[in-house]
Short mmCIF file of C-alpha atoms in Angstrom, two decimals:
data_model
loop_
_atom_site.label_atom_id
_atom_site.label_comp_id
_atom_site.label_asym_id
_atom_site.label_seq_id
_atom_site.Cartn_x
_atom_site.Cartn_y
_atom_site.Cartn_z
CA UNK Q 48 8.38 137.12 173.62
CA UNK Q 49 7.42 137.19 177.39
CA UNK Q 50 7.84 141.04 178.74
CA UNK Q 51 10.13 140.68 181.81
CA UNK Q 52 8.56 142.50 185.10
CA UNK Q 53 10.85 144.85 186.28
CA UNK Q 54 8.74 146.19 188.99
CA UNK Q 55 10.43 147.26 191.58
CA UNK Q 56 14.10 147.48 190.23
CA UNK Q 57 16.09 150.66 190.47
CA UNK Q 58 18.00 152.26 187.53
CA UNK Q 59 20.04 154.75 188.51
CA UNK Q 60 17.49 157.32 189.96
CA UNK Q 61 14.79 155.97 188.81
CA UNK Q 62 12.52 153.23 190.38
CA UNK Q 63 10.26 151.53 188.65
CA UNK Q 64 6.73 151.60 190.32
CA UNK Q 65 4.68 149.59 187.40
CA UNK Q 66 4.49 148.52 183.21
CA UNK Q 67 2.74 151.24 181.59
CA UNK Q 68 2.06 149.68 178.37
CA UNK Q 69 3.98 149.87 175.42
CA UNK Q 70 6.23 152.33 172.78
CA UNK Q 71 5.69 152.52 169.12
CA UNK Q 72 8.31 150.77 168.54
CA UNK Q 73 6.95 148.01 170.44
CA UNK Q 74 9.27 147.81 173.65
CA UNK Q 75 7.68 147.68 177.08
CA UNK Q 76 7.51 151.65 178.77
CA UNK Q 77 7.50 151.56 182.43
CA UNK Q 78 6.58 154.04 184.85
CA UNK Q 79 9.46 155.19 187.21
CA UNK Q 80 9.85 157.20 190.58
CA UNK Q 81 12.58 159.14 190.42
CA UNK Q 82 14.72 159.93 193.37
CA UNK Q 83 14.00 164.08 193.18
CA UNK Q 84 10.28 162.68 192.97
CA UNK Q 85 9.14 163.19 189.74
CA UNK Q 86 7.48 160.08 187.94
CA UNK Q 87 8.32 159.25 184.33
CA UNK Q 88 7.25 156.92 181.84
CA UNK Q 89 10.85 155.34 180.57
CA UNK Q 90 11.14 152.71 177.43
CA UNK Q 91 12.59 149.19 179.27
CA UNK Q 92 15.50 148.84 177.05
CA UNK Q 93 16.84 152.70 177.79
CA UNK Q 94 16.44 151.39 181.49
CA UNK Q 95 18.01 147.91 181.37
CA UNK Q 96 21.20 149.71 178.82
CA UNK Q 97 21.49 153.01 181.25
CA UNK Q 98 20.50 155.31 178.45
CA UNK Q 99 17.64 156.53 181.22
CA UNK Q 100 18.92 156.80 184.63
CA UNK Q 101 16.80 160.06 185.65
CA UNK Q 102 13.49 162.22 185.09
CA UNK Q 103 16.25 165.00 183.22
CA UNK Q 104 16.98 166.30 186.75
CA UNK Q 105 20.83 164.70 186.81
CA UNK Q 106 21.12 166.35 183.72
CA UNK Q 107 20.01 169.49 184.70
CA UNK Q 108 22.62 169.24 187.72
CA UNK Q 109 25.85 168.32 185.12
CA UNK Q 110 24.57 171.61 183.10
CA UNK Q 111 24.23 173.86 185.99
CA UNK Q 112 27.27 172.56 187.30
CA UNK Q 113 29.00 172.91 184.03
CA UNK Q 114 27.92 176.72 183.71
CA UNK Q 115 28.87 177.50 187.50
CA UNK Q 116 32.75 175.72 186.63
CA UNK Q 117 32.84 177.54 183.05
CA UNK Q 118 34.96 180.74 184.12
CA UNK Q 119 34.15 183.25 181.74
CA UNK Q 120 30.18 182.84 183.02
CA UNK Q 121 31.51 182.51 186.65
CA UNK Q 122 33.11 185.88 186.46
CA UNK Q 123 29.63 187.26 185.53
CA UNK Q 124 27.08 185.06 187.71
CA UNK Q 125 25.10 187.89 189.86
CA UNK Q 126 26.27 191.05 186.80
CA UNK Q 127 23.21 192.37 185.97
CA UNK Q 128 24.89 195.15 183.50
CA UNK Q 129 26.20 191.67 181.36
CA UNK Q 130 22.73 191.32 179.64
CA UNK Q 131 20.43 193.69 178.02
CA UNK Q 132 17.35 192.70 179.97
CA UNK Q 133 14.38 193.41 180.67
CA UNK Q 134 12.64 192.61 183.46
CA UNK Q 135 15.73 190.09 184.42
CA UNK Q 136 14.90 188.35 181.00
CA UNK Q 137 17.28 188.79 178.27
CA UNK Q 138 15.07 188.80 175.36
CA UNK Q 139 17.36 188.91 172.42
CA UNK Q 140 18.84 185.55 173.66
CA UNK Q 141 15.71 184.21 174.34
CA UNK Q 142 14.38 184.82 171.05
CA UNK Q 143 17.13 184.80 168.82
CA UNK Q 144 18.54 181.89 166.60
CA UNK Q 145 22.21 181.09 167.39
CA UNK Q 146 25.05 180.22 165.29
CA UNK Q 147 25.28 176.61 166.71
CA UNK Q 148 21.83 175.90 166.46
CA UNK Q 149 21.15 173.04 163.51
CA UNK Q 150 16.96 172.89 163.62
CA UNK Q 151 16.27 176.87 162.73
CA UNK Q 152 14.39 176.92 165.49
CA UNK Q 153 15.32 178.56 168.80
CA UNK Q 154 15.15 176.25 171.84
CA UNK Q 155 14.50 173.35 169.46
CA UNK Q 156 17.01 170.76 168.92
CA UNK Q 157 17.39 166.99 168.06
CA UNK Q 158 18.21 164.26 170.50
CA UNK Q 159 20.70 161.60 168.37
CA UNK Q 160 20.45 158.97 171.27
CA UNK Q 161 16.68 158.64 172.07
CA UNK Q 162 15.33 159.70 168.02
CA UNK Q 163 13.17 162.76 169.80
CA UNK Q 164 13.14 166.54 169.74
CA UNK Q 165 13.46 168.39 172.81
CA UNK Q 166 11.50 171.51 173.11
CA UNK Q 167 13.16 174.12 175.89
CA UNK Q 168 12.97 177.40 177.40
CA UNK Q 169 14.90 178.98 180.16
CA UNK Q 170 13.03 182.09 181.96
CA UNK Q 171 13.75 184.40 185.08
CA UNK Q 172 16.60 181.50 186.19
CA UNK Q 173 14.02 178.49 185.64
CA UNK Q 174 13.76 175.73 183.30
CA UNK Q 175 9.87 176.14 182.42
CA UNK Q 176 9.71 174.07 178.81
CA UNK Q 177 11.99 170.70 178.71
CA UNK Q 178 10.24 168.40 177.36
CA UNK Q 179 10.93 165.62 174.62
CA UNK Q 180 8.19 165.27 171.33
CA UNK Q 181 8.25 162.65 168.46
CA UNK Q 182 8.24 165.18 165.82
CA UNK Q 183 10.12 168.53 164.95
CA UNK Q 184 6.22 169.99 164.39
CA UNK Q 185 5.12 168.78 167.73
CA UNK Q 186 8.54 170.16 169.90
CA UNK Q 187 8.32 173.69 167.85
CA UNK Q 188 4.42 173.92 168.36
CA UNK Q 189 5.27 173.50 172.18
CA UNK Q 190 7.93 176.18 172.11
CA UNK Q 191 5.62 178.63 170.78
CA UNK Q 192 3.13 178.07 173.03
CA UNK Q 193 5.78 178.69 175.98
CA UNK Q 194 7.03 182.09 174.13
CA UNK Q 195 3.67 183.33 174.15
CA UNK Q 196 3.03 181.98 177.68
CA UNK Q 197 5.70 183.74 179.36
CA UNK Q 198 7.56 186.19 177.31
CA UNK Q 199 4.11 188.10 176.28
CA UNK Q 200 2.83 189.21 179.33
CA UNK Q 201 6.61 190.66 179.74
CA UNK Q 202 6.38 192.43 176.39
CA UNK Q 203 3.31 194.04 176.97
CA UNK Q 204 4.48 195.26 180.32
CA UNK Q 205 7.46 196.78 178.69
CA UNK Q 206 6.75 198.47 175.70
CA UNK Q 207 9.91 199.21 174.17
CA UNK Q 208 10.11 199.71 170.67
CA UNK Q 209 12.48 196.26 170.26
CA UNK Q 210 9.84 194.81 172.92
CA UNK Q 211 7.19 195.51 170.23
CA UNK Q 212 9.06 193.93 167.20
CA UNK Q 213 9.90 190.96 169.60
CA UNK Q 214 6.08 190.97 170.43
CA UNK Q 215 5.12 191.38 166.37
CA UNK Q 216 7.38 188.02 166.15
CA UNK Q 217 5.62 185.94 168.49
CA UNK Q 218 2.28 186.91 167.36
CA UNK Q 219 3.08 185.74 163.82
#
C-alpha cells in the first residue's frame, strides 16, 4: 500500500514538516512542528483520527487549567504551610505511592489509547520527566533516573532524618 504524503498538513497543533520512517507496528511516523514549537515524531493514523493533535503541551494546559478551576486546590495555590516541604518540594508526595495509582510505581502509569507508559515527574512547579516508553521497564528506569537527578542533590542539602530514609530509597 502506497504511504500517502502528508507533508505539509496541519493537525490540530501540529504541522507536519516531513515522513520520518516508520512504527513497529508498521504505520508511517511523521515528524511534526507544533504550534508552542516543539517538534515530535507522531504515528500517521493518530494524526489523520485526532488521537495526536499536540507535542503534550494542550494537555498540559487542560491539567493546569483543571487544577487552577478545582476549588479546594484554588483555596491553597500560593499556601506554603499546605505542604510539608522542603526546599518548595514536597517530598512525601513526590515519592510516595498513592491510593489511585494501578502500576506500583510512582509517576508511572499506563496510557489505554496510544498502548505506552508514561514516565512523569513534577518538581519546584515544572514538568521535568513526561515522556511516553514502550515498556513498563523502560518508563520506570526513566523515572528513577529523574528521582536521582533532581530530588538527590535536594536530599543531601537537607539532611533531615526522613530526608535520609527518602535518600536510602532512591539509592536502592
Amino acid at each position: 500500500m502506497k504511504r500517502k504524503d502528508i507533508t505539509g498538513q496541519k493537525f490540530g497543533r501540529l504541522t507536519v514538516m516531513r515522513y520520518e520512517g516508520a512504527a513497529k507496528n508498521g504505520n508511517a511516523t511523521w515528524l511534526c512542528q507544533c504550534d508552542c514549537g516543539q517538534r515530535t515524531v507522531v504515528d500517521g493514523y493518530r494524526l489523520r483520527k485526532g488521537a495526536t493533535t499536540s507535542c503534550g503541551c494542550y494537555r498540559r494546559e487542560v491539567m493546569r487549567e483543571a487544577i487552577r478551576k478545582n476549588p479546594k486546590t484554588a483555596a491553597k495555590i500560593g499556601q506554603k504551610n499546605q505542604f510539608a516541604a522542603t526546599e518548595g518540594v514536597n517530598l512525601n508526595a513526590t515519592l510516595t505511592v498513592r491510593s489511585t495509582n494501578q502500576s506500583g510505581v510512582t509517576g508511572v502509569s499506563f496510557d489505554q489509547q496510544s498502548g505506552k507508559w508514561n514516565a512523569r515527574l513534577f518538581f519546584k512547579g515544572q514538568l521535568v520527566l513526561n515522556r511516553t516508553y514502550c515498556s513498563f521497564g523502560e518508563a520506570v528506569t526513566a523515572r528513577q533516573h529523574a528521582e536521582r537527578q533532581y530530588l538527590m542533590p535536594l536530599l543531601k542539602r537537607v539532611q533531615t532524618p526522613e530526608a535520609m530514609s527518602l535518600m536510602e530509597l532512591l539509592e536502592a
